[in-house]
Coordinates of C-alpha atoms and ligand atoms in Angstrom, one line a residue:
M1 CA 0.0 0.0 0.0
R2 CA 3.0 2.3 0.7
D3 CA 3.9 2.1 -3.0
I4 CA 0.3 3.1 -4.1
L5 CA 0.6 6.1 -1.7
Q6 CA 3.9 7.0 -3.3
I7 CA 2.3 6.9 -6.8
L8 CA -0.6 9.1 -5.4
R9 CA 1.9 11.5 -4.0
L10 CA 3.8 11.8 -7.3
T11 CA 0.5 12.3 -9.2
W12 CA -0.7 14.8 -6.7
R13 CA 2.6 16.8 -6.8
A14 CA 2.6 16.9 -10.6
Q15 CA -1.1 17.7 -11.1
R16 CA -2.3 19.2 -7.9
G17 CA -4.5 22.0 -9.4
P18 CA -6.4 19.9 -12.0
L19 CA -6.8 17.0 -9.5
I20 CA -8.2 19.3 -6.8
R21 CA -10.6 20.8 -9.3
G22 CA -11.5 17.4 -10.8
T23 CA -12.1 15.8 -7.4
A24 CA -14.2 18.7 -6.3
L25 CA -16.3 18.3 -9.4
A26 CA -16.6 14.6 -8.7
V27 CA -18.0 15.4 -5.3
I28 CA -20.3 18.0 -6.8
V29 CA -21.6 15.5 -9.3
V30 CA -22.6 13.0 -6.7
A31 CA -23.8 15.7 -4.3
M32 CA -26.0 17.1 -7.1
G33 CA -27.3 13.6 -7.8
V34 CA -28.2 13.1 -4.1
A35 CA -29.8 16.5 -3.9
L36 CA -31.7 16.0 -7.2
L37 CA -33.2 12.7 -6.1
G38 CA -33.9 13.9 -2.5
L39 CA -35.5 17.1 -3.7
A40 CA -37.5 15.4 -6.4
G41 CA -38.8 12.8 -3.9
W42 CA -39.6 15.5 -1.3
F43 CA -41.3 17.7 -4.0
I44 CA -43.6 15.0 -5.4
T45 CA -44.6 13.8 -1.9
A46 CA -45.1 17.3 -0.5
A47 CA -47.1 18.3 -3.6
A48 CA -49.3 15.2 -3.3
A49 CA -49.8 15.8 0.4
A50 CA -50.8 19.4 -0.3
G51 CA -53.2 18.2 -3.0
L52 CA -54.8 15.7 -0.6
A53 CA -55.1 18.4 2.0
G54 CA -56.8 20.6 -0.5
I55 CA -54.2 23.3 -0.4
G56 CA -52.5 22.4 -3.7
I57 CA -53.2 25.8 -5.2
A58 CA -51.1 27.4 -2.5
F59 CA -48.1 25.0 -3.0
N60 CA -45.1 26.7 -4.7
V61 CA -44.2 24.3 -7.5
F62 CA -42.0 26.7 -9.4
Q63 CA -39.0 27.0 -7.0
P64 CA -38.5 23.2 -6.5
S65 CA -39.0 22.4 -10.2
A66 CA -36.5 25.1 -11.2
S67 CA -34.0 23.6 -8.7
V68 CA -34.6 20.2 -10.1
R69 CA -33.8 21.5 -13.6
F70 CA -30.7 23.3 -12.3
L71 CA -29.5 20.2 -10.5
A72 CA -30.1 17.9 -13.5
L73 CA -28.3 20.2 -16.0
G74 CA -25.6 21.2 -13.6
R75 CA -24.8 17.6 -12.8
T76 CA -24.3 16.8 -16.5
A77 CA -22.0 19.8 -16.9
A78 CA -20.0 19.0 -13.8
R79 CA -19.6 15.3 -14.9
Y80 CA -18.2 16.5 -18.2
G81 CA -15.7 18.8 -16.5
E82 CA -14.8 16.2 -14.0
R83 CA -14.0 13.6 -16.6
L84 CA -12.0 16.1 -18.6
L85 CA -9.9 17.3 -15.7
T86 CA -9.3 14.0 -13.9
H87 CA -8.4 12.0 -17.0
D88 CA -6.2 14.7 -18.4
A89 CA -4.4 15.1 -15.1
T90 CA -4.0 11.3 -14.7
L91 CA -2.6 10.8 -18.2
K92 CA -0.2 13.8 -17.8
A93 CA 1.0 12.5 -14.4
L94 CA 1.5 9.0 -15.9
T95 CA 3.5 10.5 -18.8
D96 CA 5.8 12.1 -16.2
I97 CA 6.1 8.8 -14.4
R98 CA 6.9 7.0 -17.6
V99 CA 9.7 9.4 -18.5
A100 CA 11.0 9.2 -14.9
L101 CA 10.9 5.4 -15.1
L102 CA 12.9 5.3 -18.4
R103 CA 15.4 7.7 -16.8
G104 CA 15.6 5.3 -13.9
V105 CA 16.3 2.4 -16.2
L106 CA 19.0 4.3 -18.0
A107 CA 20.6 5.3 -14.7
L108 CA 21.0 1.6 -13.7
P109 CA 24.5 0.3 -13.5
F110 CA 25.8 -1.0 -16.9
Q111 CA 26.0 -4.5 -15.5
T112 CA 22.3 -4.5 -14.5
L113 CA 21.3 -2.8 -17.7
S114 CA 23.1 -5.4 -19.8
R115 CA 21.2 -8.1 -18.1
L116 CA 17.8 -6.6 -18.9
R117 CA 15.9 -8.1 -21.8
G118 CA 14.7 -5.2 -24.0
A119 CA 11.3 -6.4 -25.1
E120 CA 10.5 -7.8 -21.6
T121 CA 11.5 -4.6 -19.8
M122 CA 9.6 -2.3 -22.2
N123 CA 6.6 -4.5 -22.0
R124 CA 6.7 -4.5 -18.3
L125 CA 7.2 -0.7 -18.0
V126 CA 4.3 0.1 -20.4
A127 CA 1.9 -2.4 -18.7
D128 CA 2.8 -1.2 -15.2
V129 CA 2.3 2.4 -15.9
D130 CA -1.0 1.6 -17.7
A131 CA -2.1 -0.3 -14.6
L132 CA -1.5 2.8 -12.4
D133 CA -4.3 4.9 -14.0
G134 CA -6.8 3.2 -11.8
V135 CA -5.0 4.4 -8.6
V136 CA -6.4 7.9 -9.1
L137 CA -9.4 7.3 -11.3
R138 CA -10.9 4.2 -9.7
L139 CA -9.6 4.4 -6.1
F140 CA -8.6 7.8 -4.9
I141 CA -11.4 9.9 -6.5
P142 CA -14.3 7.6 -5.7
A143 CA -13.0 7.1 -2.1
V144 CA -12.6 10.8 -1.5
T145 CA -16.0 11.4 -3.1
G146 CA -17.7 8.7 -0.9
V147 CA -16.1 9.9 2.4
T148 CA -16.9 13.6 1.7
L149 CA -20.5 12.8 0.8
Y150 CA -21.2 10.6 3.9
V151 CA -19.6 13.2 6.1
A152 CA -21.7 16.0 4.6
A153 CA -24.9 14.0 4.2
F154 CA -25.1 12.9 7.8
P155 CA -25.6 16.3 9.5
L156 CA -27.8 17.5 6.6
L157 CA -30.1 14.4 6.9
W158 CA -30.2 14.8 10.6
W159 CA -31.2 18.4 10.2
L160 CA -33.7 17.8 7.4
T161 CA -35.2 14.6 8.7
D162 CA -34.4 12.7 11.9
L163 CA -31.3 11.5 13.8
T164 CA -32.4 7.8 13.7
L165 CA -33.0 7.9 10.0
A166 CA -29.7 9.7 9.3
L167 CA -27.8 7.3 11.5
W168 CA -29.3 4.2 9.8
I169 CA -28.5 5.5 6.3
L170 CA -24.9 6.4 7.3
A171 CA -24.3 3.1 9.2
S172 CA -25.9 0.8 6.6
F173 CA -23.9 2.3 3.7
T174 CA -20.5 2.6 5.4
L175 CA -20.6 -0.7 7.2
G176 CA -22.7 -2.8 4.8
C177 CA -21.1 -1.6 1.5
G178 CA -17.7 -1.3 3.2
M179 CA -17.8 -5.0 4.1
V180 CA -18.8 -6.0 0.5
L181 CA -16.0 -3.8 -0.9
V182 CA -13.4 -5.2 1.5
W183 CA -14.5 -8.8 0.6
A184 CA -14.3 -8.0 -3.1
G185 CA -10.8 -6.4 -2.8
R186 CA -9.4 -9.4 -0.8
H187 CA -10.8 -12.0 -3.1
A188 CA -9.8 -10.2 -6.3
L189 CA -6.2 -9.7 -5.1
A190 CA -4.8 -13.1 -6.2
P191 CA -6.7 -13.5 -9.6
S192 CA -5.8 -9.9 -10.4
R193 CA -2.1 -10.6 -9.8
R194 CA -2.3 -13.9 -11.7
A195 CA -4.1 -12.3 -14.7
E196 CA -1.4 -9.6 -14.9
K197 CA 1.4 -12.2 -14.7
A198 CA -0.3 -14.3 -17.4
L199 CA -0.7 -11.2 -19.6
Q200 CA 3.1 -10.5 -19.3
A201 CA 4.0 -14.1 -19.9
F202 CA 1.7 -14.2 -23.0
R203 CA 3.3 -11.0 -24.5
I204 CA 6.9 -12.1 -23.7
R205 CA 6.4 -15.6 -25.1
L206 CA 4.8 -14.2 -28.2
I207 CA 7.7 -11.7 -28.7
D208 CA 10.1 -14.7 -28.2
L209 CA 8.2 -16.7 -30.7
L210 CA 8.3 -13.9 -33.3
R211 CA 12.0 -13.1 -32.7
A212 CA 13.3 -16.6 -32.5
R213 CA 11.0 -18.1 -35.1
D214 CA 13.8 -19.4 -37.4
D215 CA 15.6 -21.1 -34.5
L216 CA 12.4 -22.6 -33.2
V217 CA 11.7 -24.0 -36.6
V218 CA 15.2 -25.4 -37.0
Y219 CA 15.0 -27.1 -33.6
G220 CA 11.5 -28.3 -34.1
R221 CA 10.3 -26.3 -31.1
L222 CA 7.7 -24.1 -32.8
P223 CA 4.7 -26.2 -31.7
E224 CA 5.8 -26.1 -28.0
Q225 CA 6.4 -22.4 -28.1
T226 CA 3.0 -21.8 -29.8
E227 CA 1.4 -24.0 -27.1
A228 CA 3.2 -22.0 -24.4
V229 CA 1.8 -18.8 -25.8
Q230 CA -1.7 -20.3 -25.9
L231 CA -1.4 -21.6 -22.4
A232 CA -0.4 -18.1 -21.1
E233 CA -3.4 -16.6 -22.9
A234 CA -5.8 -19.3 -21.5
R235 CA -4.5 -18.6 -18.0
M236 CA -4.9 -14.9 -18.5
R237 CA -8.5 -15.4 -19.8
E238 CA -9.3 -17.7 -16.9
N239 CA -8.1 -15.2 -14.3
L240 CA -9.8 -12.3 -16.1
G241 CA -13.0 -14.3 -16.1
A242 CA -12.6 -14.9 -12.3
I243 CA -12.2 -11.2 -11.7
D244 CA -15.2 -10.4 -13.9
R245 CA -17.3 -13.0 -12.0
L246 CA -16.2 -11.6 -8.7
E247 CA -16.9 -8.0 -9.8
R248 CA -20.4 -9.1 -10.9
R249 CA -21.0 -10.8 -7.5
A250 CA -19.7 -7.7 -5.7
G251 CA -22.0 -5.6 -7.8
L252 CA -24.9 -7.8 -6.9
A253 CA -24.0 -7.8 -3.2
L254 CA -23.7 -4.0 -3.3
S255 CA -27.1 -3.7 -5.0
L256 CA -28.7 -6.0 -2.4
T257 CA -27.0 -4.0 0.4
T258 CA -28.1 -0.7 -0.9
T259 CA -31.6 -2.0 -1.6
L260 CA -31.8 -3.3 1.9
A261 CA -30.5 0.0 3.3
T262 CA -32.9 2.1 1.3
G263 CA -35.8 -0.2 1.8
T264 CA -35.2 -0.1 5.6
A265 CA -34.8 3.7 5.4
L266 CA -38.3 3.8 3.7
A267 CA -39.8 1.6 6.4
L268 CA -38.1 3.6 9.2
G269 CA -39.4 6.8 7.6
G270 CA -42.9 5.3 7.7
V271 CA -42.6 4.5 11.4
L272 CA -41.3 8.0 12.1
V273 CA -44.2 9.5 10.1
A274 CA -46.7 7.3 12.1
R275 CA -45.1 8.6 15.3
G276 CA -45.5 12.1 14.0
A277 CA -41.7 12.7 14.3
I278 CA -41.4 13.7 10.6
T279 CA -43.7 14.5 7.7
P280 CA -44.2 12.1 4.7
A281 CA -42.2 14.5 2.5
Q282 CA -39.3 14.4 4.9
A283 CA -39.5 10.6 4.9
A284 CA -39.5 10.6 1.1
L285 CA -36.4 12.9 1.2
G286 CA -34.6 10.4 3.4
F287 CA -35.5 7.5 1.2
F288 CA -34.4 9.2 -2.0
V289 CA -31.2 10.5 -0.6
A290 CA -30.4 6.9 0.5
L291 CA -31.2 5.7 -3.0
A292 CA -28.9 8.3 -4.5
L293 CA -26.0 7.6 -2.1
S294 CA -25.7 4.1 -3.7
E295 CA -23.9 5.9 -6.6
T296 CA -20.9 6.4 -4.3
V297 CA -20.1 2.7 -3.8
Q298 CA -20.3 1.2 -7.3
P299 CA -17.3 3.0 -8.9
L300 CA -15.0 1.6 -6.2
R301 CA -15.9 -2.0 -7.2
R302 CA -13.7 -1.9 -10.4
G303 CA -10.8 -0.3 -8.6
L304 CA -10.8 -2.9 -5.9
A305 CA -11.1 -5.7 -8.4
D306 CA -7.8 -4.4 -10.0
L307 CA -6.1 -3.8 -6.7
G308 CA -3.7 -6.7 -6.9
R309 CA -2.5 -5.6 -10.3
M310 CA -2.1 -2.0 -9.2
L311 CA -0.2 -3.0 -6.0
D312 CA 2.3 -5.1 -8.0
A313 CA 2.7 -2.4 -10.7
A314 CA 3.2 0.3 -8.0
R315 CA 5.9 -1.7 -6.2
R316 CA 7.9 -2.3 -9.4
V317 CA 7.5 1.3 -10.6
T318 CA 8.5 2.9 -7.3
R319 CA 11.6 0.6 -7.1
L320 CA 12.8 1.8 -10.5
L321 CA 11.9 5.5 -10.1
P322 CA 15.1 7.5 -9.7
D323 CA 15.7 9.9 -6.8
E324 CA 14.2 13.2 -7.4
A325 CA 17.4 14.8 -8.4
A326 CA 18.7 11.9 -10.5
V327 CA 19.5 12.5 -14.1
G328 CA 19.5 10.1 -17.1
V329 CA 23.1 9.0 -17.3
P330 CA 25.1 7.9 -14.3
A331 CA 26.3 11.1 -12.6
R332 CA 29.8 12.1 -13.6
P333 CA 31.5 15.3 -12.6
A334 CA 31.2 18.1 -15.1
S335 CA 34.9 18.9 -15.1
A336 CA 36.4 19.2 -18.5
S337 CA 40.1 19.8 -17.9
A338 CA 42.2 20.1 -21.1
P339 CA 43.9 16.9 -22.4
E340 CA 47.6 16.6 -21.8
A341 CA 49.2 16.3 -25.3
A342 CA 52.2 14.4 -24.1
S343 CA 50.3 11.8 -22.1
P344 CA 49.3 8.4 -23.4
A345 CA 45.9 8.2 -25.0
L346 CA 44.9 5.4 -22.6
E347 CA 46.6 4.3 -19.4
M348 CA 45.3 1.4 -17.3
T349 CA 47.3 0.8 -14.1
D350 CA 47.0 -2.2 -11.7
I351 CA 43.4 -2.9 -12.6
A352 CA 41.4 -5.4 -10.7
Y353 CA 37.8 -6.4 -11.7
R354 CA 35.4 -9.1 -10.6
H355 CA 32.0 -9.5 -12.3
P356 CA 29.1 -9.3 -9.9
G357 CA 28.5 -12.7 -8.4
A358 CA 31.7 -14.2 -9.9
E359 CA 33.9 -16.1 -7.5
A360 CA 37.3 -15.0 -9.0
P361 CA 38.4 -11.7 -10.4
V362 CA 38.6 -11.7 -14.2
L363 CA 41.4 -9.1 -14.0
Q364 CA 44.1 -8.7 -11.4
G365 CA 47.0 -6.2 -11.6
F366 CA 46.3 -5.5 -15.3
S367 CA 48.1 -2.6 -16.9
L368 CA 48.5 -1.2 -20.3
T369 CA 49.6 2.0 -22.0
L370 CA 48.5 3.2 -25.4
A371 CA 50.2 6.1 -27.2
P372 CA 48.3 8.4 -29.6
G373 CA 48.1 6.8 -33.0
A374 CA 49.1 3.3 -31.7
C375 CA 47.1 0.2 -32.2
V376 CA 47.2 -2.6 -29.6
A377 CA 45.4 -5.9 -29.9
L378 CA 44.2 -7.9 -26.9
T379 CA 44.5 -11.6 -27.6
G380 CA 43.7 -14.7 -25.6
A381 CA 41.3 -17.5 -25.2
S382 CA 37.5 -16.9 -25.2
G383 CA 36.6 -15.7 -21.7
S384 CA 40.0 -14.4 -20.8
G385 CA 38.7 -10.9 -20.2
K386 CA 39.3 -9.0 -23.4
S387 CA 35.8 -7.5 -23.6
T388 CA 36.0 -6.7 -19.9
V389 CA 39.1 -4.6 -20.5
L390 CA 37.3 -2.7 -23.3
A391 CA 34.2 -2.1 -21.1
L392 CA 36.4 -0.8 -18.3
A393 CA 38.3 1.5 -20.7
A394 CA 34.9 2.7 -22.0
G395 CA 33.9 3.7 -18.5
L396 CA 30.9 1.4 -18.6
I397 CA 32.0 -0.5 -15.5
Q398 CA 34.3 0.7 -12.7
P399 CA 37.4 -1.2 -11.6
E400 CA 37.6 -2.5 -8.0
A401 CA 41.2 -1.3 -7.9
G402 CA 43.6 0.7 -10.1
T403 CA 43.3 3.8 -12.3
I404 CA 42.2 4.4 -15.8
R405 CA 43.4 7.7 -17.5
L406 CA 42.4 9.1 -20.8
A407 CA 44.9 11.6 -22.2
G408 CA 46.3 12.0 -18.7
R409 CA 42.9 12.6 -16.9
P410 CA 41.2 9.9 -14.7
I411 CA 38.1 8.9 -16.7
D412 CA 35.9 9.1 -13.6
E413 CA 36.7 12.8 -13.5
L414 CA 35.6 13.5 -17.0
S415 CA 32.1 14.6 -17.8
E416 CA 29.9 12.1 -19.6
T417 CA 29.8 14.4 -22.7
R418 CA 33.5 14.8 -22.8
L419 CA 34.2 11.1 -22.3
R420 CA 31.8 10.1 -25.1
A421 CA 33.3 12.8 -27.4
E422 CA 36.8 11.5 -26.9
M423 CA 36.3 7.8 -26.9
T424 CA 34.2 5.5 -29.0
Y425 CA 33.4 1.8 -28.3
L426 CA 32.3 -0.7 -30.9
P427 CA 30.9 -3.7 -28.9
Q428 CA 30.6 -7.2 -30.2
R429 CA 27.0 -6.7 -31.0
S430 CA 25.6 -3.3 -32.0
M431 CA 22.1 -2.0 -32.6
L432 CA 21.7 -0.2 -35.9
L433 CA 19.0 2.3 -35.0
G434 CA 17.4 4.0 -38.0
Q435 CA 15.5 3.3 -41.2
S436 CA 18.3 3.9 -43.8
F437 CA 22.1 3.7 -44.2
F438 CA 22.1 7.5 -43.7
D439 CA 19.9 7.3 -40.5
M440 CA 22.0 4.6 -39.0
L441 CA 25.2 6.6 -39.5
A442 CA 23.6 9.9 -38.3
L443 CA 23.2 8.4 -34.9
A444 CA 26.9 9.2 -34.3
D445 CA 26.8 12.6 -36.0
P446 CA 23.5 14.4 -36.4
D447 CA 25.2 17.0 -38.7
L448 CA 26.4 14.3 -41.1
D449 CA 26.3 15.2 -44.8
E450 CA 25.8 12.8 -47.7
R451 CA 29.3 13.2 -49.1
E452 CA 30.9 12.3 -45.8
A453 CA 28.5 9.3 -45.4
L454 CA 29.4 8.0 -48.9
D455 CA 33.1 8.4 -48.3
L456 CA 32.9 6.4 -45.1
L457 CA 30.8 3.7 -46.7
E458 CA 33.3 3.4 -49.5
A459 CA 36.1 3.1 -46.9
V460 CA 34.4 0.1 -45.2
A461 CA 33.7 -1.5 -48.6
L462 CA 30.0 -0.9 -48.5
S463 CA 29.5 1.3 -51.5
A464 CA 28.3 -1.5 -53.8
T465 CA 25.8 -2.7 -51.1
V466 CA 24.4 0.8 -50.7
A467 CA 24.0 1.2 -54.4
A468 CA 22.3 -2.2 -54.8
R469 CA 19.8 -1.3 -52.0
G470 CA 18.8 1.9 -53.7
G471 CA 21.1 4.5 -52.1
L472 CA 21.8 6.2 -48.8
H473 CA 18.2 6.8 -48.0
A474 CA 16.7 3.5 -49.1
A475 CA 14.5 2.0 -46.4
L476 CA 16.1 -0.9 -44.5
K477 CA 14.5 -3.4 -42.1
E478 CA 14.7 -3.0 -38.3
N479 CA 18.2 -3.2 -36.9
G480 CA 19.7 -3.7 -40.4
A481 CA 17.9 -7.1 -40.8
G482 CA 18.3 -8.1 -44.5
L483 CA 21.9 -7.0 -44.6
S484 CA 24.5 -9.8 -44.1
G485 CA 26.3 -10.1 -40.8
G486 CA 29.5 -8.7 -42.3
E487 CA 27.6 -5.8 -43.9
Q488 CA 25.9 -4.9 -40.5
R489 CA 29.4 -5.1 -38.9
R490 CA 30.9 -2.7 -41.4
L491 CA 28.0 -0.3 -41.0
A492 CA 28.5 -0.3 -37.2
L493 CA 32.2 0.3 -37.8
A494 CA 31.6 3.2 -40.2
R495 CA 29.4 4.7 -37.5
A496 CA 32.1 4.4 -34.9
L497 CA 34.7 6.0 -37.2
L498 CA 32.4 9.0 -37.8
R499 CA 33.1 10.2 -34.2
R500 CA 36.8 10.6 -35.0
P501 CA 37.7 9.9 -31.4
R502 CA 41.0 10.2 -29.5
L503 CA 40.6 6.5 -28.4
L504 CA 38.8 3.8 -30.4
L505 CA 37.8 0.6 -28.6
L506 CA 36.9 -2.3 -31.0
D507 CA 35.6 -5.7 -30.0
E508 CA 36.3 -8.1 -32.9
P509 CA 35.8 -5.4 -35.5
T510 CA 36.1 -7.7 -38.6
E511 CA 34.0 -10.6 -37.3
G512 CA 32.1 -12.1 -40.3
L513 CA 34.4 -10.5 -43.0
D514 CA 36.5 -12.5 -45.4
R515 CA 40.2 -11.9 -45.2
P516 CA 40.6 -9.5 -48.2
T517 CA 37.6 -7.4 -47.0
A518 CA 38.9 -7.4 -43.4
T519 CA 42.4 -6.3 -44.5
R520 CA 40.9 -3.5 -46.6
V521 CA 38.6 -2.3 -43.8
L522 CA 41.3 -2.4 -41.2
G523 CA 43.7 -0.4 -43.5
A524 CA 40.9 2.2 -44.0
I525 CA 40.5 2.6 -40.2
R526 CA 44.2 3.7 -39.8
E527 CA 44.0 5.9 -42.9
I528 CA 40.9 7.7 -41.7
L529 CA 42.1 8.0 -38.1
P530 CA 45.9 8.3 -38.1
E531 CA 46.1 10.1 -34.7
T532 CA 43.6 7.8 -32.9
A533 CA 44.8 5.2 -30.4
I534 CA 43.1 1.9 -31.1
L535 CA 42.6 -0.9 -28.6
T536 CA 41.0 -4.0 -30.1
A537 CA 39.9 -7.4 -28.8
S538 CA 40.9 -9.9 -31.5
H539 CA 40.7 -13.5 -32.4
R540 CA 41.6 -13.2 -36.1
K541 CA 45.0 -13.2 -37.7
A542 CA 44.1 -10.2 -39.9
E543 CA 43.6 -8.1 -36.8
R544 CA 46.7 -9.3 -35.1
D545 CA 48.8 -8.6 -38.1
W546 CA 47.3 -5.1 -38.3
A547 CA 48.1 -4.2 -34.7
D548 CA 51.4 -2.6 -33.7
R549 CA 51.6 -4.6 -30.5
L550 CA 49.8 -7.6 -29.0
I551 CA 48.9 -8.1 -25.3
A552 CA 48.1 -11.7 -24.4
M553 CA 45.4 -12.1 -21.8
T554 CA 45.6 -15.2 -19.6
Ligands
ATP601 N1 28.2 -9.5 -17.0 C1 28.9 -10.6 -16.5 N2 28.6 -11.2 -15.4 C2 29.4 -12.2 -14.9 N3 30.4 -12.7 -15.6 C3 30.7 -12.2 -16.8 C4 30.0 -11.1 -17.3 N4 30.5 -10.7 -18.5 C5 31.6 -11.6 -18.7 N5 31.7 -12.4 -17.6 C6 32.7 -13.5 -17.5 O1 33.9 -12.8 -17.4 C7 34.9 -13.6 -18.2 C8 35.6 -12.7 -19.2 O2 34.6 -12.3 -20.1 P1 34.9 -11.4 -21.4 O3 33.7 -11.2 -22.2 O4 35.7 -10.2 -21.0 O5 35.9 -12.4 -22.2 P2 36.5 -12.3 -23.7 O6 37.9 -12.6 -23.6 O7 36.1 -11.0 -24.3 O8 35.7 -13.5 -24.4 P3 35.4 -13.6 -26.0 O9 36.6 -13.7 -26.7 O10 34.6 -14.9 -26.0 O11 34.5 -12.4 -26.3 C9 34.2 -14.8 -18.7 O12 34.4 -15.9 -17.9 C10 32.7 -14.4 -18.7 O13 31.9 -15.5 -18.5

């Protein structure tokens, strides 16, 4: 519940004005409904009584009927305003939460971030934020409206009718309906949670099925995966069905409770009239007010049916929300001291690093020095720590011991912008964001011009491919699907070269290229970036021959 309150606090803080106005209008809508029915009941009964007593001609019908019209029209207008304000405020607050959440995800340590599965995380974030709209619209506003109405209706009813009648109406509604709502909320908790889990499982399994379709076919596992998707869907439907049934039962129980409460209020009114404590018109007013008050309890039904889903979503969301002052990228000092021209481009001294959860450190006392314009290749068996050295040099993970300097300055003292401007990292697998060759390159340089793009593509031996696909701006599939592995690799490499960094970190840059193309591309890198220091993780002979020096990892 603490997490739900935290979400409420955030929404309140972001949209206080519209929420106050919207909630006030929600109270006015129900209050007008109660007043409308109460007044109409009193009016009809009082007019009938006056007619029976033969004084109908003296009865003022104009004032009550004008009030009835005002209440009926006013209620419609207030309802319109309330929906507009509360929905708008909720959606805007959820947008803020969504942005803050994405910022929170981006601020996660690189290690945690690299373990996240993109589709699953995105799916979860979207579904969780969607689930939170009910916190304000189906819990907070109906609850505030209900409590306000009961608190205001009790003294008014007492004043206009009788204490016993007012007490009965208040007690039967708060206790009777309260018990039904608590029962519904408790019983819906588990199916609501299960339905949400099944929905997530359904989406994730479906995404897996679509993404890994070829592998599933090859290993003959397509029918199993399809069945897993259908199973998750069936479980989701089953639980949604359980929630719907429970909600209908709660609706029925609420209707019975309110019918019993209003019926008893009518009977009680009759007794009080017989005793001469109130007039028939006052009894009618009490009965109709009780009838109208039932409007306060029904909206809470849906909110409580979804409570389990909202609780889980709120817990996950608040866990990921960054501190108020946190910014998108991990905080780095903003210092931007000038590079020292005589210093090595990269200096790693006595580095120790252990992956989270690993028993032994992958690096211990590791050192290297890289002069400007030099090219060093890290070699060694798979798993010996080559990519880890690159990730450390890129500032993506921090060493447990030792120092890393870029052009003489410790990298943890460089601002994020400066660090990224001076160093570029090409990991083993890259995302090719964009819809064309040009878009994909422009990620590294928004001011890229076509001439520069074509020259670079020529340097990485991609000109023929670009021409065959219809040019720089021809539409490509998502993440470069449809290009060969080697073509995708060269495109990612061209993008890295565009930055013209002081230090270039390459993880197996020519993987997937034949020897002549690899040699040509590697030659082009040194030609384009003669001053750049290059550190590469290499298995291939072409890359080892290309480097000035080799460092064997053990
Ligand atoms: N995020 C991680 N969490 C835990 N262990 C990891 C993580 N990343 C890598 N490792 C482990 O650290 C060791 C070094 O991995 P690294 O990727 O640096 O090796 P590598 O030499 O680049 O291998 P390859 O040549 O196959 O790319 C391996 O044993 C690997 O299993």
